[in-house]
Each structure stands twice: as structure tokens, then as C-alpha cells.
Amino acid sequence: MGAYPKIIVSPPGPKARDLVKKDEQLISPSYVRYYPLVIESANDCIVKDVDGNEYIDLNSGIACMNVGHNHPRVVEAIKSQCDRFLHYSNTDFYYKEVINLAEKLAEIAPGDFEKKTYFGNSGTEAVEAAVKLAKWHTRKQLFIGFISAFHGRTIGALSFTASKPTQRRHFFPLMPGVAHVPYAYCYRCPFKLTYPECHYWCVDFIDEFVLQKYMPPENVAAILFEPIQGEGGYVVPPPEYFQRLKKLADKYDLLLIDDEVQSGIGRTGKWFAIEHWNVEPDIICSSKALASGLPIGATIAKTKIMDWTGGSHASTFGGNPLSCAAAAAVIETIKEEKLLDNATKQGTYALKRLAELKERCEMIGDVRGKGLMIGVELVEDKETKKPAAQKAAEVITRAWKRGVAIVTCGASTIRIVPPLTIQREMLDIALDIVEDTIDEVAKEAL
Ligand SMILES: Cc1ncc(COP(=O)(O)O)c(C=O)c1O
């Protein structure tokens, strides 16, 4: 792959159009596609479509390719595992690949205590396992979740997901016992308060109006949260938020379940985003970037909490040796290539650039993020803050046509999640295109 980006046929090209037509005939219509990008191959930060166009990838396959596409070390680990064995049900037998990975996860997950890991196959399964484990360990039935959260789509995980009505429509009844409370979305405070004068009312609210009114704390097992809401719009809570939430959890002896499916594995410049708040959760859910695109879910818990007994939870493919070998290589790559540092460095730079753009562009309401997990929230105008959903869709489609693969999250937030391997030169080229596109769409609206 040469100079980037490279658009040789206006996308979608003829091959992409043909495949999209076939996809419409054969594939479940429950997916939401942003635009007709049809992938042929990928390498590091570049994805190539079936018509030969090459794009800078600001998506990372939706926050999965933290070490870049097809990292040679990961590919080699998978190939070498392929030559040894592909599967042998860790539910019933033993092999070293899971043990090796669990050891690495225990080392990088926050908290200087012993940990055990349950392995599943997806982010949803990691959450599902965490919820079941919390029930098993505490023998309690109720949970606190957050409005605008995304935790997955099976009935258990979906009971916590609350970012779009379409995710839940027609699927009721869900798992009973989940109370959703407002998240610390300061740009659009659900209580119409302003940080820091609010004194974290959103935490006190949970105590005074939920636990003290209708969710008896002695029946509540856990609080499940994303440290940065992902699908909800890359929403970053203020500095002391999770410390306060932890204090509340300690007051009533509730477990803290930290869903790091999107924010983990170095994405924010730390192994897990919750480290930015210096809080050690009881259970952590990991997936997405962990095995660089291979299916995996990991539920990492304090050893004293992961006390369920044989038969209480398992999955045939959980801890698949290929995924585990890939994940071990991902962790080693992040360490060796100092990708946490690069995420911080490039992320700080991108945030600064985008904050400058916000100053001169009426269509940008908020710029936020940590490391290379960055959201640019588009609004109709800064006064009303009305989400500019259509304009956000227009921006990502035009940016894609110009060679940058980028998508949205929340109602109208442009989501910037490149591989953590991205370097300044390529980031600048991608941001030039994104910024030009935002400017262009904003000007047309005037
Ligand atoms: C925070 C979070 N939790 C859970 C999930 C569900 O993961 P999966 O799609 O792998 O089931 C996602 C997916 O985007 C996520 O972002």
C-alpha cells in the first residue's frame, strides 16, 4: 500500500455496489451500515476496498484494531497456533494458551489483588458473565445501569443497554431488576446543572432517589458502567466521578462492574480507561481490541468474587486458543511498541487540533476524549445544542469518499478511534480531511 489515502474510483465502486446488492439479499437486515465500504484487505492504519481505494482508518474496525490491522506479530501468533490445534473446549479440558492470557490480564488490569478470568466470545458475553457472576457471588438480584449505555444485545446485556430505542423495541420483557440512572454527560447534563457547581449531584441522585426510594440497596448486586460511554457518544465523566461512584458502592456494599469492551486495551492511553479515575473495579469486561479482531470476551474479577462453582457458567468456544494466542501477542505488542504512550501523545495532539476547530466552527458543540478515543459532537448551533444528526452523517460519508473511514456514535458525534500505531503525519492527513469536511458541511448550512 503506497501513498494514502488513495481514491482511484469514486466510492462505492462497481465491485462494492455488486457486493452490497448481494449482501442485501443474503445478510440479516438488523445491521446498521454507515456507508457502503466493502473491505478487501487491511494493513496497519490503512484499509483497502474491493475497488482498490485505500482509506486511512479512523474506525479500527470499531475500536478493535488497536495494534493496527494484521500486525505481523499477531498474525504470526495465530498462524503458529493454527499449526498446533484450533479447539479443545476449555470448558472441559486444559491448555496453556488461556492460562498464559489470564496471567497477562491479571497483570495489566487495575488492582494489586489476585484475579481470575472467565473467557467468552464477545463483549456481550463478557458483560453477561459479569452480571451472572455478580448475582452468583452476592445472591442479590438488582442492578444499577446508566441511560445511554451500551453493553450488548443478548437479553441480559440488553437489559442494561439504553442508548437507542431501536435496540430494545419489540424485545420486552427483558431481565427484570435493572434501574437506569443518568450518566455524567456534562455537555448535556440530564439535570440541567453545570460542572463543577453541580457537586456531582448525578451521584448523590442515585443514593437519594434510587437506592433510598425504590431499589433497596441490600438487594442490589452491582453498578454496571462504561468508564467512557461508547455508543452513547464518547461521553467522558468529570475528574472525580468514579471516585464518588466507588464511595457510593462502598457505602452499600455494591460491586462495581466496569465495561471496558470499547475503552480498554490501551485505547485511552491506559490499559483500561478507569485508570484515569484511579478506581479499581471488582469486575472488568474486555473484548473488541483484546484479540485484534478474533472473537473473545474476558470477564476479569477479583479472585474472592469469582467464586462460582463448576457448571454455573461456560461456553464451548470461550477461551479459543487462536483468540488467546492473538490476545497475548496484542498485549506484548502494546508493551513493546509503547502504544499506550503513542495513544496519549497522538490523542492529546488530535484533541488540541479539534478543540481549535471547535472555537471557529459553529457546528461543533463539544470535543472530548482520552487518548485515541475522541468524540466531536456536532450541533445545529451552539446556543440550542440541537444534535446535528444529519450533518454528522453527511460529514462521515463525505470524509469516507475522500479517503478517511470514520463513523459516528451517540446522536451526532463524530467518533475518532484510529489504531494506536498511528503516527503524526498520517493523523494530520486524516484530520485535515475530517476538518475540511466539517467546515464544508457547516458552511453549506449557513
Ligand atoms: C461498551 C460495550 N460493551 C459491550 C459491547 C458489546 O460487544 P459485542 O458487540 O462484541 O457483543 C460493546 C459493543 O460495541 C460495547 O461498546
XYZ file of C-alpha atoms and ligand atoms in Angstrom:
462
model
C 0.000 0.000 0.000
C 1.512 3.306 -1.125
C 0.626 6.971 -0.535
C -2.509 7.448 1.497
C -5.347 7.897 1.119
C -5.767 6.710 -2.454
C -9.139 7.103 -4.161
C -8.977 5.652 -7.672
C -12.718 5.029 -8.185
C -15.382 7.225 -6.637
C -16.707 5.028 -3.783
C -18.720 2.907 -3.830
C -17.080 1.466 -6.963
C -18.728 -1.176 -9.176
C -17.453 -4.189 -7.213
C -18.595 -2.674 -3.933
C -22.034 -1.923 -5.387
C -22.438 -5.519 -6.592
C -21.463 -6.954 -3.220
C -23.759 -4.590 -1.337
C -26.644 -5.738 -3.553
C -25.884 -9.379 -2.707
C -25.469 -8.549 0.966
C -28.967 -7.040 0.913
C -30.327 -10.335 -0.440
C -28.478 -12.628 1.943
C -27.493 -10.934 5.172
C -29.633 -10.078 8.186
C -31.110 -6.595 7.809
C -30.624 -5.936 11.522
C -27.214 -4.340 10.961
C -26.733 -0.593 10.644
C -24.242 0.236 7.916
C -22.898 3.778 7.784
C -21.935 3.762 4.092
C -21.105 1.089 1.503
C -17.454 0.435 2.355
C -16.593 -3.119 1.288
C -13.233 -4.277 2.601
C -10.761 -6.266 0.524
C -7.696 -6.080 2.769
C -6.159 -4.043 5.545
C -2.728 -3.244 6.881
C -1.863 -1.199 9.981
C -3.886 2.057 9.655
C -4.966 1.563 6.036
C -7.983 -0.336 4.730
C -8.390 -1.148 1.054
C -11.796 -1.639 -0.579
C -12.712 -4.135 -3.299
C -12.328 -1.458 -5.992
C -8.780 -0.604 -4.976
C -9.411 2.555 -2.925
C -7.246 2.948 0.180
C -8.542 4.748 3.251
C -6.973 5.935 6.477
C -8.837 4.014 9.130
C -10.153 6.201 11.949
C -12.513 3.353 12.949
C -10.154 0.480 13.759
C -12.994 -1.877 12.808
C -14.979 -0.116 15.585
C -12.260 0.090 18.225
C -10.911 -3.417 17.653
C -7.623 -2.974 15.814
C -5.615 -1.158 18.484
C -2.303 -2.631 17.312
C -3.186 -1.925 13.679
C -4.629 -4.276 11.079
C -2.820 -7.571 10.558
C 0.017 -6.782 12.919
C 2.766 -9.243 11.894
C 3.301 -10.419 15.464
C -0.421 -11.155 15.919
C -0.679 -12.856 12.532
C 2.359 -14.984 13.348
C 0.902 -15.977 16.736
C -2.359 -17.033 15.045
C -0.546 -18.958 12.290
C 1.645 -20.781 14.720
C -1.352 -21.660 16.901
C -3.159 -22.902 13.754
C -0.358 -25.383 13.230
C -0.749 -26.751 16.766
C -4.513 -27.025 17.457
C -7.659 -24.977 16.802
C -10.012 -26.044 19.547
C -10.298 -28.272 22.563
C -13.107 -26.953 24.830
C -11.510 -25.197 27.739
C -14.854 -25.790 29.465
C -13.893 -29.440 29.857
C -10.111 -29.669 29.401
C -6.965 -27.629 29.860
C -4.444 -25.825 27.663
C -1.786 -23.244 28.339
C -2.993 -20.504 25.963
C -5.859 -19.463 28.268
C -3.679 -19.632 31.361
C -0.999 -17.519 29.707
C -3.550 -14.876 28.694
C -5.292 -14.841 32.080
C -1.903 -14.240 33.686
C -1.257 -11.265 31.414
C -4.753 -9.839 32.028
C -4.329 -10.144 35.794
C -1.096 -8.190 35.447
C -2.467 -5.320 33.338
C -5.912 -4.974 34.965
C -6.027 -2.386 37.749
C -5.781 -3.550 41.348
C -2.983 -5.141 43.308
C -5.023 -8.210 44.209
C -5.454 -11.702 42.825
C -7.721 -12.025 39.806
C -9.370 -14.756 37.803
C -10.750 -14.546 34.272
C -13.759 -16.103 32.590
C -13.437 -16.308 28.795
C -16.351 -15.957 26.360
C -16.562 -14.925 22.723
C -17.734 -11.306 22.578
C -18.242 -8.094 24.501
C -21.843 -9.026 25.154
C -20.786 -12.348 26.629
C -18.203 -10.637 28.831
C -20.993 -8.439 30.228
C -23.440 -11.312 30.510
C -20.874 -13.276 32.521
C -20.174 -10.276 34.762
C -23.872 -9.859 35.534
C -24.320 -13.559 36.272
C -21.169 -13.606 38.406
C -22.384 -10.609 40.415
C -25.691 -12.374 41.018
C -23.960 -15.604 41.957
C -21.446 -14.029 44.303
C -23.774 -11.605 46.075
C -27.008 -13.664 45.873
C -28.678 -10.314 45.076
C -30.999 -9.603 42.163
C -30.992 -5.864 41.394
C -28.605 -3.709 39.352
C -27.945 -0.067 38.555
C -27.143 0.789 34.928
C -26.916 4.051 33.002
C -29.048 5.851 30.457
C -27.277 5.959 27.049
C -25.193 2.917 27.957
C -24.342 0.170 25.503
C -23.452 -3.240 26.889
C -24.543 -5.646 24.167
C -27.616 -7.262 22.686
C -28.437 -10.597 24.326
C -31.414 -10.346 26.638
C -29.298 -9.985 29.789
C -26.849 -7.441 28.374
C -29.658 -5.679 26.509
C -31.403 -5.100 29.827
C -28.585 -2.621 30.527
C -28.232 -1.207 27.013
C -30.124 2.066 26.781
C -28.694 4.275 24.070
C -31.320 3.933 21.304
C -34.977 2.768 21.402
C -34.398 0.609 18.318
C -32.054 -1.648 20.338
C -34.923 -2.612 22.689
C -38.099 -2.192 20.611
C -40.174 -5.406 20.487
C -37.759 -7.274 22.760
C -39.527 -6.842 26.095
C -39.699 -8.234 28.680
C -36.001 -8.011 29.411
C -34.215 -9.125 32.580
C -36.067 -7.518 35.475
C -34.326 -5.567 38.220
C -32.244 -3.006 36.305
C -32.676 0.673 37.207
C -31.189 3.123 34.717
C -29.837 6.385 36.059
C -28.461 9.471 34.257
C -24.785 9.317 33.245
C -22.334 12.171 33.848
C -22.860 13.747 30.429
C -21.809 17.251 31.398
C -22.280 18.824 27.958
C -25.941 17.815 28.155
C -26.417 17.414 31.879
C -29.669 15.462 32.372
C -30.253 17.603 35.485
C -29.502 20.838 33.569
C -26.702 21.598 36.020
C -23.175 22.790 35.336
C -19.947 21.149 36.399
C -18.341 21.753 38.916
C -21.096 23.768 40.620
C -23.295 20.662 40.415
C -21.133 19.000 43.110
C -21.727 15.664 41.381
C -25.466 15.665 42.006
C -25.701 12.805 39.486
C -24.019 10.525 42.049
C -25.998 11.775 45.042
C -29.164 11.330 42.973
C -28.511 7.576 42.768
C -28.277 7.443 46.533
C -31.176 9.755 47.424
C -33.666 8.965 44.651
C -32.891 5.408 43.619
C -31.298 3.436 46.461
C -33.179 5.251 49.212
C -36.506 5.235 47.341
C -37.113 2.104 45.315
C -34.028 -0.108 44.837
C -33.329 -1.424 48.344
C -29.513 -1.417 48.456
C -29.345 -4.704 50.333
C -30.913 -6.293 47.217
C -28.601 -4.530 44.724
C -25.730 -6.646 43.408
C -23.757 -4.151 41.340
C -23.443 -0.944 39.380
C -22.559 -1.604 35.724
C -20.950 1.265 33.845
C -18.757 2.227 30.909
C -15.888 4.483 32.057
C -16.398 6.421 28.826
C -19.746 5.830 27.172
C -19.002 4.492 23.699
C -22.079 4.015 21.560
C -23.739 6.700 23.709
C -21.457 9.348 22.163
C -17.936 9.096 23.629
C -19.028 10.759 26.830
C -16.265 11.358 29.370
C -17.311 11.880 33.014
C -15.586 14.604 35.050
C -12.442 14.009 37.151
C -13.840 12.728 40.460
C -16.896 10.962 39.111
C -15.841 7.354 39.527
C -14.210 8.012 42.893
C -17.589 9.211 44.071
C -19.393 6.302 42.487
C -16.975 3.962 44.264
C -17.696 5.688 47.569
C -21.398 5.130 46.977
C -20.805 1.480 46.075
C -18.726 1.012 49.241
C -21.408 2.664 51.372
C -23.920 -0.010 50.367
C -21.546 -2.878 49.604
C -22.318 -2.937 45.862
C -19.927 -4.358 43.276
C -18.547 -2.124 40.535
C -18.615 -3.740 37.080
C -16.516 -1.807 34.595
C -17.373 -2.428 30.938
C -14.125 -1.745 29.069
C -15.181 -3.539 25.913
C -14.656 -0.391 23.815
C -12.385 1.722 26.039
C -9.892 -0.942 27.121
C -6.651 -2.488 25.860
C -4.778 0.784 25.607
C -7.371 2.767 23.690
C -7.253 5.761 26.068
C -3.520 5.664 26.780
C -4.016 3.374 29.794
C -4.634 -0.355 29.688
C -8.140 0.328 30.997
C -9.882 3.706 30.891
C -10.995 3.526 34.534
C -7.341 4.025 35.497
C -7.769 7.694 34.528
C -10.026 7.962 37.597
C -7.793 5.842 39.796
C -10.540 3.396 40.705
C -10.140 -0.378 40.969
C -13.353 -2.122 39.885
C -14.436 -5.511 41.200
C -15.123 -6.911 37.733
C -13.837 -5.745 34.329
C -15.274 -6.720 30.944
C -12.921 -6.757 27.966
C -13.329 -7.720 24.319
C -13.039 -5.874 20.964
C -9.320 -4.947 20.732
C -8.182 -7.750 23.010
C -7.598 -10.324 20.258
C -7.165 -7.865 17.363
C -10.364 -8.890 15.572
C -10.661 -12.512 16.656
C -13.705 -13.282 18.819
C -13.019 -13.123 22.531
C -14.636 -11.860 25.710
C -12.884 -11.663 29.048
C -14.520 -11.106 32.424
C -11.755 -10.361 34.891
C -12.715 -10.387 38.562
C -11.176 -10.300 41.999
C -10.425 -13.906 42.908
C -12.580 -13.675 46.013
C -15.538 -12.603 43.852
C -15.115 -15.205 41.117
C -16.275 -17.945 43.446
C -18.903 -19.630 41.292
C -18.720 -23.391 41.054
C -18.489 -25.964 38.253
C -21.386 -25.830 35.805
C -22.576 -22.345 36.797
C -21.283 -20.701 33.590
C -19.328 -21.728 30.473
C -19.214 -21.502 26.663
C -17.853 -24.103 24.232
C -15.618 -21.715 22.305
C -14.782 -19.411 25.232
C -11.012 -19.118 25.530
C -10.490 -20.340 21.987
C -6.739 -20.982 21.602
C -6.428 -18.872 18.443
C -8.051 -15.873 20.127
C -5.963 -16.350 23.253
C -2.717 -16.582 21.267
C -3.690 -13.435 19.351
C -4.580 -11.599 22.567
C -1.268 -12.495 24.222
C 0.510 -11.108 21.137
C -1.616 -7.935 21.286
C -0.612 -7.286 24.900
C 3.070 -7.873 24.161
C 2.893 -5.632 21.088
C 1.314 -2.783 23.051
C 4.094 -3.062 25.616
C 6.979 -3.379 23.174
C 5.829 -0.676 20.784
C 4.903 1.640 23.675
C 1.452 2.123 22.222
C -0.011 3.481 25.462
C 2.412 6.385 25.139
C 1.600 6.830 21.473
C -2.152 6.842 22.194
C -1.623 9.593 24.762
C 0.704 11.577 22.525
C -1.334 11.424 19.329
C -4.621 11.727 21.227
C -3.518 14.859 23.067
C -2.455 16.358 19.761
C -5.713 15.450 17.996
C -7.815 16.806 20.878
C -5.910 20.104 20.722
C -6.400 20.405 16.969
C -10.096 19.611 17.227
C -10.575 21.987 20.170
C -9.117 24.757 17.993
C -11.539 23.863 15.224
C -14.407 23.992 17.727
C -13.519 27.601 18.527
C -14.084 28.678 14.940
C -16.833 26.294 13.864
C -20.432 26.870 14.969
C -21.337 23.266 14.176
C -19.010 21.747 16.816
C -20.628 21.742 20.249
C -18.137 19.657 22.175
C -14.790 17.925 21.737
C -13.881 15.292 24.311
C -11.944 12.130 24.824
C -8.977 10.380 26.365
C -6.051 9.064 24.356
C -7.278 7.949 20.943
C -10.938 7.639 21.935
C -12.201 11.003 20.746
C -15.676 12.376 20.087
C -16.590 15.557 18.199
C -20.224 16.358 18.884
C -21.964 18.237 16.097
C -24.849 20.592 16.851
C -27.189 22.748 14.778
C -25.920 25.721 16.784
C -24.023 26.240 19.996
C -26.933 28.025 21.676
C -29.641 25.359 21.361
C -27.174 22.424 21.196
C -29.660 20.607 18.992
C -27.899 17.434 17.794
C -26.955 17.738 14.110
C -27.513 14.073 13.262
C -27.965 14.501 9.519
C -24.941 16.740 9.252
C -22.861 14.202 11.169
C -23.968 11.511 8.700
C -23.058 13.830 5.832
C -19.612 14.544 7.310
C -18.658 10.873 7.689
C -19.942 9.950 4.228
C -18.023 12.769 2.553
C -14.886 12.038 4.594
C -15.117 8.394 3.517
C -15.428 9.399 -0.146
C -12.272 11.458 0.333
C -10.356 8.575 1.871
C -10.996 8.533 5.618
C -13.028 5.714 7.142
C -14.809 7.285 10.085
C -18.194 6.798 11.772
C -20.469 8.404 14.354
C -21.737 7.469 17.795
C -24.462 8.909 20.024
C -26.916 11.211 18.258
C -24.413 13.299 16.308
C -20.865 12.649 17.471
C -18.026 12.008 15.049
C -16.034 9.129 16.509
C -12.246 9.125 16.125
C -10.633 5.787 17.040
C -7.611 5.069 14.837
C -5.202 2.224 15.562
C -2.870 3.195 18.411
C 0.010 2.764 15.964
C -0.963 5.881 14.003
C 1.783 8.457 13.597
C 1.543 12.234 13.390
C 1.899 12.520 9.618
C -0.981 10.164 8.874
C -3.106 11.570 11.678
C -2.627 15.059 10.265
C -3.699 13.948 6.787
C -6.816 12.278 8.204
C -7.682 15.212 10.461
C -7.180 17.663 7.560
C -9.812 15.748 5.603
C -12.202 15.443 8.565
C -11.836 19.105 9.484
C -12.263 20.268 5.863
C -15.379 18.139 5.592
C -16.834 19.530 8.813
C -16.086 23.079 7.616
C -17.634 22.336 4.228
C -20.863 20.914 5.699
C -21.058 23.751 8.238
C -20.670 26.388 5.503
C -23.326 24.809 3.318
C -25.737 25.000 6.250
C -25.335 28.788 6.538
C -19.034 -0.897 25.908
C -19.527 -2.071 25.133
N -19.965 -3.156 25.767
C -20.401 -4.253 25.101
C -20.429 -4.275 23.735
C -20.923 -5.486 23.008
O -19.855 -6.127 22.409
P -20.091 -7.185 21.226
O -20.635 -6.446 20.064
O -18.736 -7.773 20.997
O -21.029 -8.213 21.744
C -19.983 -3.161 23.015
C -20.003 -3.149 21.536
O -19.861 -2.156 20.900
C -19.517 -2.029 23.731
O -19.095 -0.931 23.092
